[in-house]
JSON list of C-alpha atoms in Angstrom, two decimals:
[
{"chain": "A", "resi": 1, "resn": "MET", "atom": "CA", "xyz": [-0.15, 0.13, 0.63]},
{"chain": "A", "resi": 2, "resn": "GLU", "atom": "CA", "xyz": [1.50, 3.26, -1.19]},
{"chain": "A", "resi": 3, "resn": "ASN", "atom": "CA", "xyz": [1.53, 6.53, 1.30]},
{"chain": "A", "resi": 4, "resn": "PRO", "atom": "CA", "xyz": [0.11, 9.35, -0.24]},
{"chain": "A", "resi": 5, "resn": "SER", "atom": "CA", "xyz": [1.31, 11.85, 1.48]},
{"chain": "A", "resi": 6, "resn": "LEU", "atom": "CA", "xyz": [5.25, 11.08, 0.93]},
{"chain": "A", "resi": 7, "resn": "PRO", "atom": "CA", "xyz": [6.70, 10.78, -2.45]},
{"chain": "A", "resi": 8, "resn": "HIS", "atom": "CA", "xyz": [8.29, 7.72, -1.33]},
{"chain": "A", "resi": 9, "resn": "TYR", "atom": "CA", "xyz": [6.90, 4.89, 0.50]},
{"chain": "A", "resi": 10, "resn": "HIS", "atom": "CA", "xyz": [9.52, 2.79, 2.42]},
{"chain": "A", "resi": 11, "resn": "GLY", "atom": "CA", "xyz": [7.14, 0.64, 4.85]},
{"chain": "A", "resi": 12, "resn": "GLU", "atom": "CA", "xyz": [6.28, 3.41, 7.22]},
{"chain": "A", "resi": 13, "resn": "GLU", "atom": "CA", "xyz": [3.12, 2.92, 9.17]},
{"chain": "A", "resi": 14, "resn": "PRO", "atom": "CA", "xyz": [1.07, 5.72, 7.81]},
{"chain": "A", "resi": 15, "resn": "ALA", "atom": "CA", "xyz": [-0.43, 6.68, 11.33]},
{"chain": "A", "resi": 16, "resn": "HIS", "atom": "CA", "xyz": [3.51, 7.25, 12.54]},
{"chain": "A", "resi": 17, "resn": "THR", "atom": "CA", "xyz": [4.31, 8.80, 9.73]},
{"chain": "A", "resi": 18, "resn": "GLU", "atom": "CA", "xyz": [1.41, 11.30, 10.31]},
{"chain": "A", "resi": 19, "resn": "VAL", "atom": "CA", "xyz": [2.29, 11.54, 14.02]},
{"chain": "A", "resi": 20, "resn": "VAL", "atom": "CA", "xyz": [6.11, 12.82, 13.18]},
{"chain": "A", "resi": 21, "resn": "ARG", "atom": "CA", "xyz": [4.60, 14.86, 10.43]},
{"chain": "A", "resi": 22, "resn": "GLN", "atom": "CA", "xyz": [2.56, 16.91, 13.30]},
{"chain": "A", "resi": 23, "resn": "MET", "atom": "CA", "xyz": [5.38, 16.85, 15.59]},
{"chain": "A", "resi": 24, "resn": "LEU", "atom": "CA", "xyz": [7.67, 18.80, 12.69]},
{"chain": "A", "resi": 25, "resn": "GLU", "atom": "CA", "xyz": [4.41, 21.59, 12.40]},
{"chain": "A", "resi": 26, "resn": "LYS", "atom": "CA", "xyz": [5.56, 22.84, 15.76]},
{"chain": "A", "resi": 27, "resn": "GLU", "atom": "CA", "xyz": [7.97, 25.19, 15.06]},
{"chain": "A", "resi": 28, "resn": "ASP", "atom": "CA", "xyz": [7.83, 27.08, 18.42]},
{"chain": "A", "resi": 29, "resn": "THR", "atom": "CA", "xyz": [9.35, 23.72, 19.64]},
{"chain": "A", "resi": 30, "resn": "PHE", "atom": "CA", "xyz": [12.07, 23.20, 17.78]},
{"chain": "A", "resi": 31, "resn": "GLN", "atom": "CA", "xyz": [13.02, 26.89, 18.17]},
{"chain": "A", "resi": 32, "resn": "GLU", "atom": "CA", "xyz": [12.86, 26.68, 21.78]},
{"chain": "A", "resi": 33, "resn": "LEU", "atom": "CA", "xyz": [15.20, 23.44, 21.64]},
{"chain": "A", "resi": 34, "resn": "SER", "atom": "CA", "xyz": [17.38, 25.14, 19.73]},
{"chain": "A", "resi": 35, "resn": "ASP", "atom": "CA", "xyz": [18.15, 27.84, 21.83]},
{"chain": "A", "resi": 36, "resn": "ILE", "atom": "CA", "xyz": [18.46, 25.72, 24.70]},
{"chain": "A", "resi": 37, "resn": "PHE", "atom": "CA", "xyz": [21.46, 23.85, 23.09]},
{"chain": "A", "resi": 38, "resn": "ARG", "atom": "CA", "xyz": [23.12, 27.25, 21.74]},
{"chain": "A", "resi": 39, "resn": "GLN", "atom": "CA", "xyz": [23.31, 27.93, 25.32]},
{"chain": "A", "resi": 40, "resn": "LEU", "atom": "CA", "xyz": [24.95, 25.05, 25.94]},
{"chain": "A", "resi": 41, "resn": "GLY", "atom": "CA", "xyz": [27.23, 25.28, 22.85]},
{"chain": "A", "resi": 42, "resn": "ASP", "atom": "CA", "xyz": [30.21, 26.66, 25.00]},
{"chain": "A", "resi": 43, "resn": "ALA", "atom": "CA", "xyz": [32.15, 24.57, 26.51]},
{"chain": "A", "resi": 44, "resn": "ASN", "atom": "CA", "xyz": [32.19, 26.43, 30.37]},
{"chain": "A", "resi": 45, "resn": "ARG", "atom": "CA", "xyz": [28.77, 26.66, 30.17]},
{"chain": "A", "resi": 46, "resn": "ILE", "atom": "CA", "xyz": [28.15, 22.99, 29.89]},
{"chain": "A", "resi": 47, "resn": "ARG", "atom": "CA", "xyz": [30.69, 22.48, 32.65]},
{"chain": "A", "resi": 48, "resn": "ILE", "atom": "CA", "xyz": [28.78, 25.44, 34.89]},
{"chain": "A", "resi": 49, "resn": "PHE", "atom": "CA", "xyz": [25.72, 23.65, 34.03]},
{"chain": "A", "resi": 50, "resn": "TRP", "atom": "CA", "xyz": [26.88, 20.32, 35.32]},
{"chain": "A", "resi": 51, "resn": "LEU", "atom": "CA", "xyz": [28.62, 21.70, 38.34]},
{"chain": "A", "resi": 52, "resn": "LEU", "atom": "CA", "xyz": [25.41, 23.34, 39.05]},
{"chain": "A", "resi": 53, "resn": "CYS", "atom": "CA", "xyz": [23.58, 19.83, 38.75]},
{"chain": "A", "resi": 54, "resn": "HIS", "atom": "CA", "xyz": [25.62, 18.78, 41.59]},
{"chain": "A", "resi": 55, "resn": "CYS", "atom": "CA", "xyz": [25.78, 21.75, 43.99]},
{"chain": "A", "resi": 56, "resn": "GLU", "atom": "CA", "xyz": [24.49, 25.21, 44.88]},
{"chain": "A", "resi": 57, "resn": "GLU", "atom": "CA", "xyz": [27.15, 27.74, 44.60]},
{"chain": "A", "resi": 58, "resn": "CYS", "atom": "CA", "xyz": [27.63, 31.52, 44.48]},
{"chain": "A", "resi": 59, "resn": "VAL", "atom": "CA", "xyz": [29.73, 32.98, 41.82]},
{"chain": "A", "resi": 60, "resn": "VAL", "atom": "CA", "xyz": [33.06, 33.86, 43.98]},
{"chain": "A", "resi": 61, "resn": "ASN", "atom": "CA", "xyz": [33.11, 29.87, 44.64]},
{"chain": "A", "resi": 62, "resn": "ILE", "atom": "CA", "xyz": [32.07, 28.96, 40.96]},
{"chain": "A", "resi": 63, "resn": "ALA", "atom": "CA", "xyz": [34.97, 30.75, 39.63]},
{"chain": "A", "resi": 64, "resn": "ALA", "atom": "CA", "xyz": [37.37, 29.13, 42.33]},
{"chain": "A", "resi": 65, "resn": "MET", "atom": "CA", "xyz": [36.13, 26.00, 40.84]},
{"chain": "A", "resi": 66, "resn": "MET", "atom": "CA", "xyz": [36.13, 26.79, 37.09]},
{"chain": "A", "resi": 67, "resn": "ASP", "atom": "CA", "xyz": [39.37, 28.73, 37.84]},
{"chain": "A", "resi": 68, "resn": "MET", "atom": "CA", "xyz": [37.78, 31.70, 35.83]},
{"chain": "A", "resi": 69, "resn": "SER", "atom": "CA", "xyz": [37.29, 35.17, 36.79]},
{"chain": "A", "resi": 70, "resn": "SER", "atom": "CA", "xyz": [34.44, 36.23, 38.49]},
{"chain": "A", "resi": 71, "resn": "PRO", "atom": "CA", "xyz": [32.66, 38.34, 35.80]},
{"chain": "A", "resi": 72, "resn": "ALA", "atom": "CA", "xyz": [33.48, 35.85, 32.80]},
{"chain": "A", "resi": 73, "resn": "VAL", "atom": "CA", "xyz": [31.31, 33.30, 35.25]},
{"chain": "A", "resi": 74, "resn": "SER", "atom": "CA", "xyz": [28.84, 36.04, 35.91]},
{"chain": "A", "resi": 75, "resn": "HIS", "atom": "CA", "xyz": [28.39, 36.49, 32.09]},
{"chain": "A", "resi": 76, "resn": "HIS", "atom": "CA", "xyz": [27.67, 32.71, 31.93]},
{"chain": "A", "resi": 77, "resn": "LEU", "atom": "CA", "xyz": [25.30, 32.24, 34.64]},
{"chain": "A", "resi": 78, "resn": "ARG", "atom": "CA", "xyz": [23.53, 35.18, 33.18]},
{"chain": "A", "resi": 79, "resn": "ILE", "atom": "CA", "xyz": [23.02, 33.37, 29.58]},
{"chain": "A", "resi": 80, "resn": "LEU", "atom": "CA", "xyz": [22.32, 30.31, 31.64]},
{"chain": "A", "resi": 81, "resn": "ARG", "atom": "CA", "xyz": [19.61, 31.72, 34.03]},
{"chain": "A", "resi": 82, "resn": "ASP", "atom": "CA", "xyz": [17.66, 33.80, 30.93]},
{"chain": "A", "resi": 83, "resn": "SER", "atom": "CA", "xyz": [17.50, 30.44, 29.27]},
{"chain": "A", "resi": 84, "resn": "GLY", "atom": "CA", "xyz": [15.83, 28.95, 32.12]},
{"chain": "A", "resi": 85, "resn": "LEU", "atom": "CA", "xyz": [19.16, 26.25, 32.56]},
{"chain": "A", "resi": 86, "resn": "LEU", "atom": "CA", "xyz": [19.46, 27.87, 36.00]},
{"chain": "A", "resi": 87, "resn": "THR", "atom": "CA", "xyz": [17.85, 28.82, 39.28]},
{"chain": "A", "resi": 88, "resn": "THR", "atom": "CA", "xyz": [18.84, 31.90, 41.77]},
{"chain": "A", "resi": 89, "resn": "ARG", "atom": "CA", "xyz": [18.10, 32.01, 45.26]},
{"chain": "A", "resi": 90, "resn": "ARG", "atom": "CA", "xyz": [19.29, 35.44, 47.43]},
{"chain": "A", "resi": 91, "resn": "ASP", "atom": "CA", "xyz": [20.50, 35.25, 50.96]},
{"chain": "A", "resi": 92, "resn": "GLY", "atom": "CA", "xyz": [21.06, 38.68, 52.03]},
{"chain": "A", "resi": 93, "resn": "LYS", "atom": "CA", "xyz": [24.15, 40.20, 49.28]},
{"chain": "A", "resi": 94, "resn": "GLU", "atom": "CA", "xyz": [24.73, 36.43, 48.02]},
{"chain": "A", "resi": 95, "resn": "VAL", "atom": "CA", "xyz": [23.02, 34.88, 45.28]},
{"chain": "A", "resi": 96, "resn": "TYR", "atom": "CA", "xyz": [23.15, 31.47, 44.69]},
{"chain": "A", "resi": 97, "resn": "TYR", "atom": "CA", "xyz": [22.91, 29.32, 41.87]},
{"chain": "A", "resi": 98, "resn": "ARG", "atom": "CA", "xyz": [21.91, 25.75, 40.89]},
{"chain": "A", "resi": 99, "resn": "ALA", "atom": "CA", "xyz": [20.30, 23.91, 37.86]},
{"chain": "A", "resi": 100, "resn": "PRO", "atom": "CA", "xyz": [16.41, 23.72, 37.67]},
{"chain": "A", "resi": 101, "resn": "ASP", "atom": "CA", "xyz": [14.57, 20.68, 39.72]},
{"chain": "A", "resi": 102, "resn": "THR", "atom": "CA", "xyz": [13.10, 20.29, 35.94]},
{"chain": "A", "resi": 103, "resn": "VAL", "atom": "CA", "xyz": [12.45, 17.38, 33.48]},
{"chain": "A", "resi": 104, "resn": "GLN", "atom": "CA", "xyz": [14.23, 19.77, 31.02]},
{"chain": "A", "resi": 105, "resn": "GLY", "atom": "CA", "xyz": [17.42, 20.21, 33.76]},
{"chain": "A", "resi": 106, "resn": "GLN", "atom": "CA", "xyz": [17.42, 16.57, 34.54]},
{"chain": "A", "resi": 107, "resn": "LEU", "atom": "CA", "xyz": [17.28, 15.72, 30.78]},
{"chain": "A", "resi": 108, "resn": "LEU", "atom": "CA", "xyz": [20.26, 17.58, 30.19]},
{"chain": "A", "resi": 109, "resn": "HIS", "atom": "CA", "xyz": [22.16, 16.56, 32.88]},
{"chain": "A", "resi": 110, "resn": "GLU", "atom": "CA", "xyz": [21.57, 12.95, 32.02]},
{"chain": "A", "resi": 111, "resn": "ILE", "atom": "CA", "xyz": [22.96, 13.65, 28.81]},
{"chain": "A", "resi": 112, "resn": "VAL", "atom": "CA", "xyz": [25.88, 15.33, 29.75]},
{"chain": "A", "resi": 113, "resn": "HIS", "atom": "CA", "xyz": [26.42, 12.63, 32.48]},
{"chain": "A", "resi": 114, "resn": "ARG", "atom": "CA", "xyz": [26.03, 9.60, 30.02]},
{"chain": "A", "resi": 115, "resn": "LEU", "atom": "CA", "xyz": [28.77, 11.58, 27.31]},
{"chain": "A", "resi": 116, "resn": "GLN", "atom": "CA", "xyz": [30.75, 11.69, 30.55]},
{"chain": "A", "resi": 117, "resn": "ASN", "atom": "CA", "xyz": [30.64, 8.01, 31.29]},
{"chain": "A", "resi": 118, "resn": "ALA", "atom": "CA", "xyz": [31.00, 7.02, 27.47]},
{"chain": "A", "resi": 119, "resn": "GLU", "atom": "CA", "xyz": [34.22, 9.07, 27.21]},
{"chain": "A", "resi": 120, "resn": "ALA", "atom": "CA", "xyz": [35.61, 7.59, 30.57]},
{"chain": "A", "resi": 121, "resn": "GLU", "atom": "CA", "xyz": [34.91, 4.25, 29.33]},
{"chain": "A", "resi": 122, "resn": "GLY", "atom": "CA", "xyz": [37.04, 5.11, 26.18]},
{"chain": "A", "resi": 123, "resn": "CYS", "atom": "CA", "xyz": [33.56, 4.85, 24.21]},
{"chain": "A", "resi": 124, "resn": "ASP", "atom": "CA", "xyz": [34.73, 6.75, 20.77]},
{"chain": "A", "resi": 125, "resn": "LYS", "atom": "CA", "xyz": [30.84, 6.43, 18.96]},
{"chain": "A", "resi": 126, "resn": "MET", "atom": "CA", "xyz": [27.35, 6.44, 20.51]},
{"chain": "A", "resi": 127, "resn": "VAL", "atom": "CA", "xyz": [24.67, 5.16, 18.64]},
{"chain": "A", "resi": 128, "resn": "VAL", "atom": "CA", "xyz": [21.12, 5.34, 18.92]},
{"chain": "A", "resi": 129, "resn": "PRO", "atom": "CA", "xyz": [19.35, 2.31, 17.77]},
{"chain": "A", "resi": 130, "resn": "ALA", "atom": "CA", "xyz": [16.96, 3.38, 14.44]},
{"chain": "A", "resi": 131, "resn": "ARG", "atom": "CA", "xyz": [13.84, 2.05, 16.13]},
{"chain": "A", "resi": 132, "resn": "ASP", "atom": "CA", "xyz": [14.56, 3.32, 19.24]},
{"chain": "A", "resi": 133, "resn": "ARG", "atom": "CA", "xyz": [14.22, 6.78, 18.64]},
{"chain": "A", "resi": 134, "resn": "ASP", "atom": "CA", "xyz": [11.71, 7.62, 21.14]},
{"chain": "A", "resi": 135, "resn": "HIS", "atom": "CA", "xyz": [14.12, 6.30, 23.86]},
{"chain": "A", "resi": 136, "resn": "LEU", "atom": "CA", "xyz": [17.70, 8.60, 22.77]},
{"chain": "A", "resi": 137, "resn": "LEU", "atom": "CA", "xyz": [18.75, 7.99, 26.25]},
{"chain": "A", "resi": 138, "resn": "ARG", "atom": "CA", "xyz": [19.42, 4.42, 25.57]},
{"chain": "A", "resi": 139, "resn": "VAL", "atom": "CA", "xyz": [22.43, 4.20, 23.63]},
{"chain": "A", "resi": 140, "resn": "GLU", "atom": "CA", "xyz": [24.84, 1.80, 22.87]},
{"chain": "A", "resi": 141, "resn": "CYS", "atom": "CA", "xyz": [28.42, 2.23, 23.01]},
{"chain": "A", "resi": 142, "resn": "PHE", "atom": "CA", "xyz": [31.41, 0.75, 20.91]},
{"chain": "A", "resi": 143, "resn": "ALA", "atom": "CA", "xyz": [34.79, 1.37, 21.67]}
]
């Protein structure tokens, strides 16, 4: 049976193709994802995000742990906070930063964690099995 909505039929279920097509139409969602990944396109921001997934810290302590200046850390923190990847808490004059306790924050932390572990285990290639696209964190490691 040929799927009239696509130029070529490769055995896909028409209902699945329609669901995928509907998801692709949600351009705002993909733009939000692009913005998040853009914020994590800097290695220092990924390091700061990872650190703040594990603890709550002030700028001075983050700068010391990162071996960076406080103004440079503040710049990265502002970008991460403005994109929703960090939350803050004020105690007097001190501001403390941490990763949000949200599904988005937990998923991003899980991605970073898994990729770190893969590298530590000597994996040079990560593969998402073709039929397992709904479970993107289920990856295989090939050394």
